Tab-separated table of C-alpha atoms in Angstrom:
chain	number	residue	atom	x	y	z
A	23	MET	CA	0.058	0.106	-0.263
A	24	LEU	CA	2.697	2.223	0.724
A	25	TYR	CA	4.269	2.192	-2.047
A	26	GLU	CA	1.144	2.296	-4.398
A	27	GLY	CA	0.420	6.087	-2.427
A	28	LEU	CA	4.354	6.841	-3.523
A	29	TYR	CA	3.282	6.216	-6.861
A	30	VAL	CA	-0.272	7.532	-7.341
A	31	ALA	CA	1.474	10.710	-5.858
A	32	ALA	CA	4.406	10.362	-8.593
A	33	LEU	CA	1.882	10.577	-10.957
A	34	ILE	CA	-0.029	13.824	-9.983
A	35	LEU	CA	2.979	15.348	-8.946
A	36	THR	CA	4.708	14.519	-12.959
A	37	ALA	CA	0.793	15.176	-14.574
A	38	GLY	CA	1.239	18.944	-12.548
A	39	ALA	CA	4.579	19.576	-14.023
A	40	ILE	CA	3.583	18.738	-17.333
A	41	GLY	CA	0.224	20.370	-17.258
A	42	TYR	CA	1.460	23.326	-15.870
A	43	ARG	CA	5.007	23.185	-18.928
A	44	PHE	CA	2.204	22.842	-21.578
A	45	ALA	CA	0.102	26.211	-20.172
A	46	VAL	CA	2.990	28.410	-19.693
A	47	ALA	CA	4.772	27.232	-23.492
A	48	THR	CA	1.130	27.726	-24.833
A	49	LYS	CA	0.726	31.586	-23.161
A	50	ILE	CA	4.499	32.118	-24.953
A	51	ALA	CA	3.283	31.017	-28.306
A	52	ALA	CA	0.401	32.898	-28.521
A	53	MET	CA	2.750	36.100	-27.787
A	54	LEU	CA	5.276	34.965	-29.537
A	55	LYS	CA	2.957	34.757	-33.154
A	56	ALA	CA	0.886	38.394	-32.680
A	57	ASP	CA	0.507	40.331	-35.375
A	58	VAL	CA	1.677	42.995	-34.245
A	59	ALA	CA	3.561	45.801	-36.296
A	60	LEU	CA	6.692	48.324	-35.382
A	61	ARG	CA	5.444	51.907	-35.106
A	62	GLU	CA	7.124	54.755	-37.588
A	63	ASP	CA	7.460	57.024	-35.398
A	64	LEU	CA	10.010	54.297	-32.875
A	65	SER	CA	12.944	56.148	-30.905
A	66	ALA	CA	16.209	54.570	-31.288
A	67	GLU	CA	15.859	53.628	-27.693
A	68	GLU	CA	12.741	51.639	-28.431
A	69	LEU	CA	14.399	50.228	-31.785
A	70	ALA	CA	17.656	49.369	-29.226
A	71	PHE	CA	15.539	47.639	-26.522
A	72	LEU	CA	13.673	45.576	-29.102
A	73	ALA	CA	16.688	44.351	-31.084
A	74	GLY	CA	19.254	43.508	-27.996
A	75	GLY	CA	17.555	44.315	-24.615
A	76	PRO	CA	18.616	47.062	-21.557
A	77	ARG	CA	22.098	47.331	-21.872
A	78	ARG	CA	21.819	47.786	-25.475
A	79	VAL	CA	19.969	51.112	-25.128
A	80	VAL	CA	22.301	52.282	-23.119
A	81	ALA	CA	25.332	51.374	-25.368
A	82	THR	CA	23.241	53.747	-28.411
A	83	VAL	CA	23.034	56.380	-25.791
A	84	LEU	CA	26.903	56.699	-25.472
A	85	PHE	CA	27.113	56.411	-29.204
A	86	ARG	CA	25.141	59.898	-28.946
A	87	MET	CA	26.499	61.203	-26.205
A	88	THR	CA	30.147	60.308	-27.510
A	89	GLY	CA	28.961	61.869	-30.757
A	90	GLN	CA	27.780	65.043	-29.327
A	91	GLY	CA	31.233	65.339	-27.320
A	92	ARG	CA	29.587	65.317	-23.984
A	93	LEU	CA	31.711	62.248	-22.739
A	94	SER	CA	34.647	60.291	-24.275
A	95	VAL	CA	35.622	56.909	-23.957
A	96	ALA	CA	39.163	55.639	-23.331
A	97	GLU	CA	40.521	52.606	-25.055
A	98	ASP	CA	41.273	50.721	-21.268
A	99	GLY	CA	37.139	50.866	-21.548
A	100	THR	CA	36.828	53.968	-19.384
A	101	VAL	CA	34.226	56.612	-19.757
A	102	THR	CA	34.815	60.668	-18.972
A	103	LEU	CA	32.125	63.077	-18.959
A	104	HIS	CA	32.948	66.066	-20.468
A	105	ASP	CA	31.298	69.019	-18.282
A	106	ASN	CA	29.164	69.907	-21.708
A	107	VAL	CA	27.372	66.149	-20.372
A	108	HIS	CA	24.399	68.113	-18.971
A	109	ALA	CA	22.313	68.983	-21.902
A	110	ALA	CA	18.741	70.868	-21.680
A	111	ASP	CA	17.338	67.592	-22.169
A	112	ALA	CA	19.566	65.391	-20.365
A	113	THR	CA	17.676	66.701	-16.913
A	114	GLU	CA	15.977	63.066	-16.960
A	115	GLY	CA	15.692	59.892	-18.314
A	116	ILE	CA	18.312	57.698	-19.135
A	117	GLU	CA	21.030	60.226	-19.728
A	118	LYS	CA	20.628	61.699	-16.174
A	119	ALA	CA	20.887	58.018	-15.352
A	120	LEU	CA	23.809	57.246	-17.032
A	121	ILE	CA	25.306	60.344	-15.467
A	122	ASP	CA	24.134	59.671	-12.027
A	123	ALA	CA	25.936	56.316	-12.377
A	124	ALA	CA	29.387	57.700	-13.222
A	125	GLY	CA	29.240	59.200	-9.925
A	126	ILE	CA	30.501	62.444	-8.771
A	127	SER	CA	33.980	61.790	-10.544
A	128	ARG	CA	32.514	62.137	-13.090
A	129	VAL	CA	34.732	58.787	-14.934
A	130	GLU	CA	33.872	55.082	-14.756
A	131	ARG	CA	33.999	51.941	-16.501
A	132	VAL	CA	32.094	51.534	-19.229
A	133	GLY	CA	30.635	48.472	-18.575
A	134	LYS	CA	29.821	48.848	-14.749
A	135	LEU	CA	28.942	52.389	-16.211
A	136	VAL	CA	25.826	50.100	-18.520
A	137	ALA	CA	24.995	47.718	-16.606
A	138	HIS	CA	24.167	50.097	-13.310
A	139	THR	CA	22.658	52.209	-16.023
A	140	ALA	CA	20.594	49.262	-17.539
A	141	ALA	CA	19.040	48.110	-14.486
A	142	SER	CA	17.866	52.165	-13.806
A	143	ARG	CA	14.085	52.956	-14.174
A	144	ALA	CA	14.573	55.410	-16.508
A	145	VAL	CA	15.222	52.175	-18.936
A	146	GLN	CA	13.652	49.505	-17.822
A	147	SER	CA	10.402	51.775	-18.651
A	148	ILE	CA	11.061	51.816	-22.267
A	149	GLY	CA	10.530	47.765	-21.891
A	150	ASP	CA	7.264	47.976	-20.128
A	151	ARG	CA	6.288	50.644	-22.219
A	152	LEU	CA	6.936	47.965	-25.299
A	153	GLN	CA	5.096	45.024	-23.645
A	154	ALA	CA	1.769	46.847	-23.105
A	155	GLU	CA	2.549	46.925	-27.045
A	156	GLY	CA	2.812	43.407	-27.505
A	157	LEU	CA	6.190	44.229	-28.646
A	158	LEU	CA	7.859	42.414	-25.817
A	159	ILE	CA	7.596	39.016	-24.190
A	160	ASN	CA	6.093	39.661	-20.837
A	161	PRO	CA	9.581	39.105	-18.830
A	162	SER	CA	7.129	37.305	-15.654
A	163	LEU	CA	6.586	34.491	-18.156
A	164	ARG	CA	9.557	33.985	-19.643
A	165	ARG	CA	10.664	33.317	-15.989
A	166	GLN	CA	7.980	31.322	-15.880
A	167	GLN	CA	8.947	29.101	-18.533
A	168	HIS	CA	12.327	28.219	-16.667
A	169	ARG	CA	10.879	27.398	-13.214
A	170	ALA	CA	8.463	25.071	-15.528
A	171	GLN	CA	11.712	23.437	-17.151
A	172	ARG	CA	13.223	22.711	-13.476
A	173	LEU	CA	10.161	21.189	-12.025
A	174	LEU	CA	9.860	18.986	-14.891
A	175	TRP	CA	13.232	17.543	-14.585
A	176	TRP	CA	12.793	17.276	-11.124
A	177	THR	CA	9.722	15.500	-11.478
A	178	ALA	CA	11.178	12.859	-13.328
A	179	VAL	CA	14.115	12.217	-10.533
A	180	PHE	CA	10.701	11.267	-7.943
A	181	PRO	CA	9.708	8.233	-10.217
A	182	SER	CA	12.928	7.312	-10.500
A	183	ALA	CA	13.759	7.394	-7.013
A	184	LEU	CA	11.142	5.030	-6.039
A	185	THR	CA	11.908	2.360	-8.348
A	186	VAL	CA	15.221	1.725	-7.568
A	187	TYR	CA	13.939	1.886	-3.574
A	188	GLU	CA	11.749	-0.800	-4.416
A	189	LEU	CA	14.350	-3.070	-6.237
A	190	THR	CA	16.553	-2.222	-3.510
A	191	ALA	CA	14.100	-2.799	-1.156
A	192	GLY	CA	13.131	-6.578	-2.524
A	193	ALA	CA	9.563	-5.953	-3.935
A	194	ALA	CA	9.826	-4.982	-7.534
A	195	ASP	CA	5.979	-5.466	-7.846
A	196	ARG	CA	5.859	-2.318	-10.065
A	197	TRP	CA	9.611	-1.172	-10.920
A	198	TRP	CA	8.198	-0.218	-14.365
A	199	ALA	CA	5.513	2.572	-13.165
A	200	GLY	CA	8.695	4.539	-12.095
A	201	VAL	CA	10.541	3.895	-15.019
A	202	ALA	CA	7.441	4.911	-17.430
A	203	LEU	CA	6.492	8.235	-15.553
A	204	SER	CA	10.373	9.792	-15.910
A	205	ALA	CA	10.394	8.604	-19.632
A	206	ILE	CA	7.302	10.710	-19.794
A	207	THR	CA	8.414	13.809	-18.023
A	208	THR	CA	11.821	13.280	-19.683
A	209	VAL	CA	10.772	13.441	-23.406
A	210	THR	CA	8.715	16.530	-22.159
A	211	ALA	CA	11.300	18.608	-20.693
A	212	ALA	CA	13.464	17.912	-24.234
A	213	CYS	CA	11.132	18.179	-26.715
A	214	ILE	CA	9.541	21.641	-25.384
A	215	ARG	CA	12.506	23.504	-24.599
A	216	PRO	CA	12.149	27.053	-23.412
A	217	ALA	CA	11.341	30.308	-26.058
A	218	LYS	CA	14.788	32.545	-26.534
A	219	SER	CA	13.241	34.793	-28.434
A	220	TRP	CA	11.545	37.518	-26.417
A	221	VAL	CA	10.054	39.343	-29.668
A	222	PRO	CA	7.278	38.100	-31.130
A	223	TYR	CA	8.099	36.573	-34.333
A	224	ARG	CA	6.759	39.303	-36.506
A	225	VAL	CA	8.927	42.169	-35.100
A	226	GLN	CA	12.049	39.883	-35.515
A	227	SER	CA	11.711	39.730	-38.938
A	228	THR	CA	11.170	43.616	-39.231
A	229	LEU	CA	14.077	43.690	-37.217
A	230	ASP	CA	16.125	41.331	-39.948
A	231	ILE	CA	14.440	43.921	-42.750
A	232	LEU	CA	15.911	46.983	-41.535
A	233	ARG	CA	19.147	44.975	-40.821
A	234	GLY	CA	19.251	44.830	-44.811
A	235	VAL	CA	18.337	47.777	-45.236
A	236	ARG	CA	21.521	49.114	-44.904
A	237	GLU	CA	22.917	47.190	-47.582
A	238	ARG	CA	20.476	47.787	-50.288
A	239	PRO	CA	20.911	50.790	-52.828
A	240	VAL	CA	19.070	54.370	-51.602
A	241	SER	CA	16.717	53.831	-54.754
A	242	TRP	CA	15.758	50.596	-53.776
A	243	ARG	CA	14.992	51.404	-49.837
A	244	PRO	CA	11.627	51.662	-48.762
A	245	GLY	CA	10.496	54.979	-47.223
A	246	GLY	CA	9.356	55.630	-43.792
A	247	ALA	CA	10.793	57.075	-40.441
A	248	LEU	CA	11.569	53.705	-39.349
A	249	THR	CA	14.042	52.707	-42.156
A	250	ALA	CA	15.666	56.249	-41.945
A	251	LEU	CA	16.415	55.563	-38.576
A	252	ALA	CA	17.755	51.785	-39.654
A	253	VAL	CA	20.226	53.289	-42.035
A	254	ALA	CA	20.981	56.012	-39.703
A	255	PRO	CA	24.806	55.657	-37.689
A	256	ILE	CA	22.439	55.632	-33.994
A	257	GLY	CA	20.248	52.764	-36.045
A	258	ALA	CA	22.936	51.052	-36.855
A	259	VAL	CA	23.888	50.855	-33.043
A	260	ALA	CA	20.779	50.246	-31.499
A	261	LEU	CA	20.302	47.210	-34.339
A	262	ASP	CA	23.565	45.835	-34.235
A	263	GLY	CA	25.460	47.087	-30.995
A	264	LEU	CA	28.784	48.815	-30.814
A	265	ALA	CA	30.292	46.828	-32.982
A	266	ALA	CA	27.969	48.930	-35.871
A	267	SER	CA	29.297	51.809	-34.984
A	268	GLN	CA	32.165	53.860	-37.150
A	269	GLU	CA	33.873	55.483	-33.951
A	270	PRO	CA	37.384	53.834	-33.251
A	271	GLN	CA	37.129	54.101	-29.962
A	272	LEU	CA	33.926	52.666	-29.895
A	273	ARG	CA	34.816	50.221	-31.716
A	274	ALA	CA	37.615	49.227	-29.666
A	275	LEU	CA	35.165	48.439	-26.880
A	276	VAL	CA	34.143	45.159	-28.892
A	277	THR	CA	36.093	43.235	-26.578
A	278	PRO	CA	34.996	40.664	-24.629
A	279	GLU	CA	37.962	42.353	-21.640
A	280	THR	CA	34.976	45.512	-21.813
A	281	TRP	CA	31.855	43.125	-22.091
A	282	ARG	CA	31.106	39.836	-21.206
A	283	ALA	CA	31.242	37.433	-24.242
A	284	GLY	CA	27.939	37.845	-25.670
A	285	ASP	CA	26.520	40.692	-24.402
A	286	PRO	CA	24.111	42.336	-26.602
A	287	ALA	CA	25.606	45.883	-26.381
A	288	TYR	CA	27.972	44.930	-28.092
A	289	SER	CA	27.390	41.561	-30.748
A	290	GLY	CA	24.861	41.692	-33.242
A	291	THR	CA	22.555	39.232	-32.801
A	292	SER	CA	18.793	40.017	-31.066
A	293	GLY	CA	18.379	40.254	-27.405
A	294	ALA	CA	16.916	37.186	-25.767
A	295	GLY	CA	16.908	38.126	-22.580
A	296	CYS	CA	20.381	39.319	-22.385
A	297	GLY	CA	22.290	40.746	-18.860
A	298	THR	CA	20.623	42.707	-16.737
A	299	SER	CA	19.628	42.725	-13.032
A	300	GLY	CA	16.850	45.201	-13.431
A	301	HIS	CA	12.680	43.999	-14.044
A	302	TRP	CA	13.805	42.629	-17.910
A	303	GLY	CA	16.963	40.454	-17.366
A	304	SER	CA	16.642	37.084	-17.774
A	305	PRO	CA	18.486	34.685	-15.594
A	306	GLY	CA	17.595	31.719	-17.543
A	307	ASN	CA	19.231	33.129	-21.412
A	308	VAL	CA	22.038	35.065	-20.087
A	309	GLY	CA	24.217	35.819	-22.500
A	310	ALA	CA	22.425	33.883	-25.444
A	311	CYS	CA	21.010	37.031	-27.794
A	312	GLY	CA	19.996	34.358	-30.260
A	313	GLY	CA	16.893	34.918	-32.215
A	314	GLY	CA	13.843	33.878	-31.531
A	315	GLY	CA	12.047	29.609	-31.860
A	316	ALA	CA	12.675	26.976	-29.887
A	317	GLY	CA	14.037	23.537	-31.055
A	318	GLY	CA	13.381	20.351	-29.976
A	319	CYS	CA	10.388	17.966	-30.798
A	320	GLY	CA	7.798	20.466	-31.386
A	321	GLY	CA	5.437	20.886	-28.429
A	322	ALA	CA	3.693	23.411	-28.105
A	323	GLY	CA	5.432	25.556	-31.153
A	324	GLU	CA	7.665	27.362	-28.915
């Protein structure tokens, strides 16, 4: 009777874990397939957030301020804010957060400066606004899929432990039940992988098109403010990071010593929940920075 009760408990736990994983996967799949479009009046910061996350936003602002002569970046990755850093519109928003992060000395390492500014409320509010428009997947839901995935793997251990205990105790009447439950849970976890993309497929497709627009002759480019932003220097940085900058001192920052390897602030790949400690960071995908879609066996369409 004891073994029967434990196997029933394992069955209930397995069913609950699989059901929870399918529910989260279904919600994310629906968001990824949402029929949404980018606004033509999208700002460079909003474009950067969609393409690379919070750190890309700060990298874009750094690029703009450098071009305006309001700060300079040394080859060793040290940022120095100049006396004219306080522009008329720098008293609030991202620039103020960046200035505050630099401290009284107005000198800071670029990696630390970007990390602190990316976690500021000014940057996080951009993500909140884009999420409200349906252009970003809810970060709490993205975290749920990783929790659900971990729950599946842990759930697979319990029935296996029951089987091993039963065989050890010499009462191997239902050893096959634990193996079957573990196999079902393991296959589910392997087939339904967490989605890497944090933007809907249509948004990702539009970002890829905007990247390709820069390679076309001017006469072949579509019209519109969004295209104009994409082909501008600041738009290139927003889409592809500091690697797209024409400024030698900024391109020199594209090194693992200055940024974490795979950081979207300098890499050319799209955001996948890449590193920040703020609201929009995703511990499950730090450094992944890949495009959307999930592999595996199909499952719930992630």
